[in-house]
Amino acid sequence: MTKLTGITYQELRQTANDAVPQDAPKGQFFDQVNQAVQLMNIVHPLESWTANSSSKGVQISKLSITNLDHQFFRGDLLVENRSLYEFLSALTTMGVRGNWDGRYDGGKMLKRISNSATLVLSAQKGQMFVAGREFATVNHVQYVDENTVDLIITSVEDEIIPPVARGKVRGHILLNGWRIEKKGDNLQVAYICHVDPKGIPVAIFSMVQGETAMQVLSVADYFKKHSAQPVILKHPEYALGADVVLKAHDMGTEKKVVLEYSVSESQEAKKGRVCLALPSTFKSGFEIKANACVRAALIPDNDLWKNMKAVEIWVESAPVDIVVEITPAKEFLLNGNKL
């Protein structure tokens, strides 16, 4: 195994010229994701939202659109002293969703579409005499501007999606959109949802949607007992190269982060870069171990990932699947050498 010494952040940036930013997934599902992104941009600033209620700092509003049976619901909350990527990490790590979503009944990633989007199958628990629902969605992280990131979720169809599970009903998500905006030391978070549950009366489901909009508070409360999770930075300055799968273990149980760069049949090798924000457990030091030639550099601290430590990992061309493991340490190391 070749060991590389650490190089400076500036030096590493100079080697990243061929890393093309990846945004909305090109090709498969592009139209569906693009429509959901545009829909989020349209409905978020509308003045026609009607205030529905207010509870524990969350403003619940609703919006009716002609020709849509169900209303849009949203929850808005000012989240204090939390960074953008801390909040995003709780939304994008499937393994911790059950800690903030009481109706979550499991899920799995079916396919990685791009560096910013995944095909996901998830389930919601039933209530009383109502069967549980499941949803097949694309979950896409959308860069809006230097202080704003969206998580866009919308239903899709694909041949690799399994049949509806026994006892469940396949619902349809027009838009589940999270907008996270940095406001000084705080965050302004909006959660906008429009779901057709298929088979539940509108009046009954409207009450459920009002409760769903309160999840913005549930995510904020998650951090009272749990740490942030590793998350890929979504920012033009930190463009993604190789198609990377981030396997983030729940930081409350196993303090290890695994990156996998898988070589497909159409590729001779994998290369590229990925930028990660790691939770506070890694802030004082970590060790990167890789089975192929990689470089790494610490990314300067930034309020966008406050309370976290960011690192850029550059993978040289390698004709094998590459596995990178990151574990806490007393200093910053790459294959035994200091960064």
Short mmCIF file of C-alpha atoms in Angstrom, two decimals:
data_model
loop_
_atom_site.label_atom_id
_atom_site.label_comp_id
_atom_site.label_asym_id
_atom_site.label_seq_id
_atom_site.Cartn_x
_atom_site.Cartn_y
_atom_site.Cartn_z
CA MET A 1 0.00 0.00 0.00
CA THR A 2 1.37 3.40 -0.99
CA LYS A 3 1.42 5.90 1.85
CA LEU A 4 1.06 9.58 1.06
CA THR A 5 1.94 12.39 3.38
CA GLY A 6 -0.62 15.11 3.92
CA ILE A 7 -0.68 18.08 1.57
CA THR A 8 -2.11 21.52 2.17
CA TYR A 9 -5.68 22.43 1.35
CA GLN A 10 -4.49 24.88 -1.33
CA GLU A 11 -2.28 22.24 -2.98
CA LEU A 12 -5.07 19.72 -3.02
CA ARG A 13 -7.48 22.22 -4.57
CA GLN A 14 -5.09 22.61 -7.52
CA THR A 15 -5.41 18.89 -8.33
CA ALA A 16 -9.19 18.98 -8.49
CA ASN A 17 -9.69 20.68 -11.84
CA ASP A 18 -11.41 17.70 -13.46
CA ALA A 19 -13.93 17.23 -10.64
CA VAL A 20 -17.18 18.42 -12.19
CA PRO A 21 -19.93 19.64 -9.85
CA GLN A 22 -22.90 17.27 -9.76
CA ASP A 23 -26.32 18.75 -9.11
CA ALA A 24 -29.70 17.42 -10.15
CA PRO A 25 -29.15 13.87 -11.45
CA LYS A 26 -28.71 13.88 -15.20
CA GLY A 27 -30.59 11.32 -17.26
CA GLN A 28 -32.66 9.02 -15.06
CA PHE A 29 -35.27 10.86 -12.98
CA PHE A 30 -33.94 14.27 -14.08
CA ASP A 31 -37.38 15.52 -15.13
CA GLN A 32 -39.08 14.41 -11.90
CA VAL A 33 -36.38 15.88 -9.68
CA ASN A 34 -36.18 19.09 -11.69
CA GLN A 35 -39.95 19.54 -11.43
CA ALA A 36 -39.83 19.02 -7.66
CA VAL A 37 -36.95 21.51 -7.32
CA GLN A 38 -38.89 24.07 -9.33
CA LEU A 39 -42.04 23.39 -7.31
CA MET A 40 -40.12 24.03 -4.08
CA ASN A 41 -38.83 27.32 -5.46
CA ILE A 42 -42.35 28.34 -6.47
CA VAL A 43 -44.33 27.48 -3.34
CA HIS A 44 -41.76 28.41 -0.67
CA PRO A 45 -41.96 32.23 -1.09
CA LEU A 46 -45.69 32.45 -1.83
CA GLU A 47 -47.65 34.93 0.26
CA SER A 48 -50.82 32.86 -0.10
CA TRP A 49 -49.90 30.43 2.69
CA THR A 50 -52.60 30.48 5.37
CA ALA A 51 -51.50 30.30 9.00
CA ASN A 52 -53.05 27.19 10.53
CA SER A 53 -51.58 27.03 14.04
CA SER A 54 -48.49 27.70 16.10
CA SER A 55 -46.93 25.30 18.60
CA LYS A 56 -43.57 25.26 20.43
CA GLY A 57 -42.12 27.84 18.08
CA VAL A 58 -43.28 26.08 14.91
CA GLN A 59 -45.55 28.04 12.59
CA ILE A 60 -47.86 25.60 10.74
CA SER A 61 -49.33 26.88 7.47
CA LYS A 62 -51.29 25.40 4.59
CA LEU A 63 -51.68 26.16 0.91
CA SER A 64 -54.41 25.05 -1.49
CA ILE A 65 -53.64 24.66 -5.19
CA THR A 66 -56.32 24.28 -7.84
CA ASN A 67 -56.71 20.72 -9.19
CA LEU A 68 -54.82 19.16 -6.28
CA ASP A 69 -56.98 17.13 -3.90
CA HIS A 70 -54.65 17.56 -0.95
CA GLN A 71 -53.20 20.75 0.51
CA PHE A 72 -49.58 21.66 1.00
CA PHE A 73 -48.56 21.90 4.64
CA ARG A 74 -45.43 23.50 6.01
CA GLY A 75 -43.69 23.98 9.31
CA ASP A 76 -41.30 26.89 9.87
CA LEU A 77 -38.89 27.05 12.80
CA LEU A 78 -35.89 29.10 13.88
CA VAL A 79 -33.29 26.58 15.07
CA GLU A 80 -30.77 28.17 17.42
CA ASN A 81 -27.02 27.53 17.52
CA ARG A 82 -27.00 24.72 14.99
CA SER A 83 -25.05 24.62 11.72
CA LEU A 84 -26.53 23.93 8.31
CA TYR A 85 -24.67 20.67 7.77
CA GLU A 86 -25.40 19.39 11.27
CA PHE A 87 -29.12 19.71 10.56
CA LEU A 88 -28.80 18.25 7.07
CA SER A 89 -26.90 15.24 8.42
CA ALA A 90 -29.90 14.13 10.51
CA LEU A 91 -32.16 14.31 7.44
CA THR A 92 -29.92 12.38 5.07
CA THR A 93 -28.76 9.55 7.36
CA MET A 94 -31.43 6.86 7.11
CA GLY A 95 -30.12 5.02 10.15
CA VAL A 96 -31.13 7.81 12.53
CA ARG A 97 -34.48 8.83 11.04
CA GLY A 98 -36.36 6.72 13.57
CA ASN A 99 -34.95 8.96 16.31
CA TRP A 100 -36.88 11.99 15.06
CA ASP A 101 -39.75 10.50 13.01
CA GLY A 102 -42.08 8.53 15.27
CA ARG A 103 -44.04 7.10 12.32
CA TYR A 104 -40.97 5.86 10.44
CA ASP A 105 -41.15 2.11 9.85
CA GLY A 106 -37.84 1.45 8.13
CA GLY A 107 -36.33 2.04 4.73
CA LYS A 108 -33.42 1.31 2.44
CA MET A 109 -31.49 2.85 -0.42
CA LEU A 110 -32.25 0.97 -3.63
CA LYS A 111 -29.83 2.78 -5.91
CA ARG A 112 -27.40 5.69 -5.99
CA ILE A 113 -28.39 7.88 -8.92
CA SER A 114 -25.73 10.56 -8.60
CA ASN A 115 -23.53 12.10 -5.95
CA SER A 116 -26.51 14.13 -4.77
CA ALA A 117 -29.44 11.77 -5.27
CA THR A 118 -30.57 8.31 -4.17
CA LEU A 119 -33.52 6.07 -4.94
CA VAL A 120 -35.11 5.17 -1.60
CA LEU A 121 -37.90 2.90 -0.39
CA SER A 122 -39.33 3.92 2.99
CA ALA A 123 -42.35 2.99 5.08
CA GLN A 124 -44.63 4.71 7.57
CA LYS A 125 -46.52 2.97 10.38
CA GLY A 126 -50.27 2.62 10.18
CA GLN A 127 -52.67 4.17 12.70
CA MET A 128 -55.83 2.65 14.16
CA PHE A 129 -57.60 0.97 11.21
CA VAL A 130 -55.45 2.70 8.58
CA ALA A 131 -52.78 0.56 6.89
CA GLY A 132 -49.19 1.74 6.85
CA ARG A 133 -47.88 3.50 3.78
CA GLU A 134 -44.70 3.08 1.80
CA PHE A 135 -43.05 5.45 -0.64
CA ALA A 136 -40.54 5.01 -3.46
CA THR A 137 -38.74 8.31 -3.85
CA VAL A 138 -35.71 10.11 -5.15
CA ASN A 139 -34.02 12.01 -2.32
CA HIS A 140 -31.92 14.84 -3.75
CA VAL A 141 -29.75 17.44 -2.00
CA GLN A 142 -29.96 20.72 -3.91
CA TYR A 143 -27.51 23.60 -3.46
CA VAL A 144 -29.47 26.88 -3.50
CA ASP A 145 -26.84 29.44 -2.55
CA GLU A 146 -23.82 29.67 -0.26
CA ASN A 147 -26.04 29.79 2.84
CA THR A 148 -28.97 27.61 1.74
CA VAL A 149 -29.44 23.92 0.95
CA ASP A 150 -32.63 22.01 0.10
CA LEU A 151 -33.46 18.35 0.53
CA ILE A 152 -35.96 17.50 -2.20
CA ILE A 153 -37.98 14.26 -2.01
CA THR A 154 -40.43 13.16 -4.72
CA SER A 155 -42.05 9.88 -5.76
CA VAL A 156 -40.85 8.02 -8.86
CA GLU A 157 -41.38 4.68 -10.61
CA ASP A 158 -38.62 2.27 -11.59
CA GLU A 159 -38.31 -1.41 -12.44
CA ILE A 160 -35.97 -2.08 -9.52
CA ILE A 161 -38.57 -0.88 -6.99
CA PRO A 162 -40.05 -3.99 -5.34
CA PRO A 163 -43.81 -4.68 -5.22
CA VAL A 164 -45.81 -3.10 -2.42
CA ALA A 165 -45.15 -4.88 0.87
CA ARG A 166 -47.95 -6.93 2.37
CA GLY A 167 -50.17 -4.81 4.60
CA LYS A 168 -48.89 -1.54 3.11
CA VAL A 169 -50.28 0.92 0.56
CA ARG A 170 -48.00 2.72 -1.90
CA GLY A 171 -48.55 6.46 -1.46
CA HIS A 172 -47.32 9.28 -3.67
CA ILE A 173 -45.18 12.23 -2.59
CA LEU A 174 -45.47 15.22 -4.87
CA LEU A 175 -43.01 17.13 -2.71
CA ASN A 176 -41.37 16.74 0.64
CA GLY A 177 -38.99 19.66 0.72
CA TRP A 178 -36.66 20.85 3.45
CA ARG A 179 -35.09 24.29 3.08
CA ILE A 180 -32.27 25.03 5.52
CA GLU A 181 -31.04 28.63 5.55
CA LYS A 182 -28.16 29.97 7.64
CA LYS A 183 -29.24 33.09 9.53
CA GLY A 184 -26.28 34.36 11.57
CA ASP A 185 -25.55 31.74 14.23
CA ASN A 186 -28.96 30.13 13.71
CA LEU A 187 -30.97 28.36 11.02
CA GLN A 188 -34.32 29.16 9.47
CA VAL A 189 -35.83 25.81 8.48
CA ALA A 190 -38.96 25.21 6.43
CA TYR A 191 -40.47 21.78 5.85
CA ILE A 192 -43.01 21.71 3.01
CA CYS A 193 -44.98 18.56 2.25
CA HIS A 194 -47.61 17.44 -0.23
CA VAL A 195 -48.50 13.76 -0.01
CA ASP A 196 -51.30 11.71 -1.56
CA PRO A 197 -51.65 8.71 0.79
CA LYS A 198 -54.01 6.89 -1.60
CA GLY A 199 -57.23 5.85 0.07
CA ILE A 200 -57.39 8.07 3.17
CA PRO A 201 -60.16 10.72 3.27
CA VAL A 202 -58.85 14.24 2.76
CA ALA A 203 -60.25 15.54 6.08
CA ILE A 204 -58.54 12.81 8.11
CA PHE A 205 -55.25 13.06 6.27
CA SER A 206 -55.14 16.85 6.68
CA MET A 207 -54.85 16.33 10.43
CA VAL A 208 -51.97 13.91 9.89
CA GLN A 209 -50.20 16.39 7.61
CA GLY A 210 -50.43 19.08 10.26
CA GLU A 211 -48.62 16.73 12.64
CA THR A 212 -46.08 15.89 9.93
CA ALA A 213 -45.14 19.54 9.56
CA MET A 214 -44.12 19.50 13.24
CA GLN A 215 -41.23 17.21 12.33
CA VAL A 216 -39.12 20.30 11.85
CA LEU A 217 -39.13 20.55 15.67
CA SER A 218 -38.46 16.82 16.05
CA VAL A 219 -35.26 17.13 14.02
CA ALA A 220 -34.14 20.14 16.07
CA ASP A 221 -34.82 18.18 19.29
CA TYR A 222 -32.85 15.20 17.94
CA PHE A 223 -29.61 17.05 18.72
CA LYS A 224 -30.46 17.33 22.41
CA LYS A 225 -29.58 13.64 22.80
CA HIS A 226 -27.66 12.73 19.64
CA SER A 227 -24.65 13.96 17.72
CA ALA A 228 -24.53 15.07 14.11
CA GLN A 229 -23.82 12.45 11.46
CA PRO A 230 -21.17 12.51 8.72
CA VAL A 231 -22.47 14.33 5.66
CA ILE A 232 -21.14 15.15 2.19
CA LEU A 233 -20.69 18.88 1.66
CA LYS A 234 -23.00 20.25 -1.02
CA HIS A 235 -21.34 23.41 -2.31
CA PRO A 236 -19.84 24.39 -5.72
CA GLU A 237 -16.45 24.99 -4.10
CA TYR A 238 -16.45 21.39 -2.92
CA ALA A 239 -17.49 19.70 -6.16
CA LEU A 240 -17.82 15.95 -6.21
CA GLY A 241 -15.86 13.77 -8.57
CA ALA A 242 -16.23 10.02 -8.23
CA ASP A 243 -19.56 8.37 -7.53
CA VAL A 244 -19.25 7.82 -3.79
CA VAL A 245 -21.40 5.86 -1.39
CA LEU A 246 -21.18 7.22 2.15
CA LYS A 247 -21.85 4.57 4.77
CA ALA A 248 -22.27 6.57 7.95
CA HIS A 249 -22.69 4.50 11.06
CA ASP A 250 -24.82 5.96 13.85
CA MET A 251 -22.29 8.00 15.79
CA GLY A 252 -24.00 6.96 18.99
CA THR A 253 -23.16 3.30 18.48
CA GLU A 254 -20.19 2.87 16.16
CA LYS A 255 -17.74 5.70 15.59
CA LYS A 256 -16.63 4.86 12.07
CA VAL A 257 -17.24 6.37 8.65
CA VAL A 258 -16.86 4.30 5.48
CA LEU A 259 -16.63 5.64 1.93
CA GLU A 260 -16.94 3.29 -1.03
CA TYR A 261 -15.97 4.14 -4.60
CA SER A 262 -17.34 1.31 -6.74
CA VAL A 263 -16.06 0.65 -10.26
CA SER A 264 -18.89 -0.05 -12.69
CA GLU A 265 -18.64 -2.22 -15.81
CA SER A 266 -18.37 0.89 -17.99
CA GLN A 267 -15.39 2.27 -16.08
CA GLU A 268 -11.79 1.17 -16.01
CA ALA A 269 -11.05 3.03 -12.80
CA LYS A 270 -12.41 5.37 -10.17
CA LYS A 271 -10.98 8.73 -9.31
CA GLY A 272 -12.28 11.97 -7.89
CA ARG A 273 -12.77 13.84 -4.68
CA VAL A 274 -15.30 14.07 -1.94
CA CYS A 275 -15.62 16.58 0.89
CA LEU A 276 -17.07 15.47 4.20
CA ALA A 277 -18.18 17.23 7.35
CA LEU A 278 -17.53 14.91 10.30
CA PRO A 279 -19.24 15.18 13.72
CA SER A 280 -17.62 16.60 16.85
CA THR A 281 -16.21 13.16 17.76
CA PHE A 282 -13.68 13.72 14.96
CA LYS A 283 -12.95 17.40 15.68
CA SER A 284 -9.69 16.79 17.60
CA GLY A 285 -8.32 14.18 15.23
CA PHE A 286 -9.05 11.22 12.98
CA GLU A 287 -7.24 8.59 10.94
CA ILE A 288 -8.03 7.86 7.31
CA LYS A 289 -7.19 4.36 6.07
CA ALA A 290 -7.55 3.43 2.42
CA ASN A 291 -6.84 0.38 0.30
CA ALA A 292 -5.72 2.53 -2.64
CA CYS A 293 -3.77 5.69 -3.32
CA VAL A 294 -5.54 8.71 -1.83
CA ARG A 295 -4.69 12.20 -0.67
CA ALA A 296 -6.44 14.22 1.99
CA ALA A 297 -6.43 17.73 3.41
CA LEU A 298 -8.32 19.47 6.17
CA ILE A 299 -10.86 22.02 5.01
CA PRO A 300 -10.81 25.35 6.90
CA ASP A 301 -13.47 25.73 9.59
CA ASN A 302 -16.68 27.40 8.49
CA ASP A 303 -19.92 28.37 10.24
CA LEU A 304 -21.80 26.20 7.72
CA TRP A 305 -20.33 23.14 9.45
CA LYS A 306 -19.87 24.63 12.91
CA ASN A 307 -19.23 21.98 15.60
CA MET A 308 -17.96 19.63 12.86
CA LYS A 309 -14.61 18.98 11.15
CA ALA A 310 -14.39 18.97 7.36
CA VAL A 311 -11.93 17.04 5.21
CA GLU A 312 -11.35 16.70 1.49
CA ILE A 313 -10.34 13.27 0.19
CA TRP A 314 -8.88 12.95 -3.30
CA VAL A 315 -8.79 9.47 -4.82
CA GLU A 316 -6.21 8.77 -7.49
CA SER A 317 -7.13 6.51 -10.40
CA ALA A 318 -7.46 2.92 -9.25
CA PRO A 319 -8.83 -0.13 -11.14
CA VAL A 320 -10.35 -1.59 -7.98
CA ASP A 321 -13.20 -0.75 -5.66
CA ILE A 322 -11.84 1.71 -3.13
CA VAL A 323 -12.75 1.61 0.54
CA VAL A 324 -11.87 4.51 2.84
CA GLU A 325 -12.39 4.20 6.60
CA ILE A 326 -12.26 7.15 8.99
CA THR A 327 -12.03 6.68 12.76
CA PRO A 328 -11.42 9.15 15.62
CA ALA A 329 -7.79 9.67 16.69
CA LYS A 330 -5.66 12.07 18.75
CA GLU A 331 -4.26 13.71 15.60
CA PHE A 332 -5.06 13.92 11.90
CA LEU A 333 -3.57 10.99 9.98
CA LEU A 334 -3.70 9.45 6.51
CA ASN A 335 -2.46 5.86 6.42
CA GLY A 336 -0.28 6.57 9.44
CA ASN A 337 1.15 9.89 8.20
CA LYS A 338 0.20 13.30 9.56
CA LEU A 339 -1.98 15.54 7.43
#
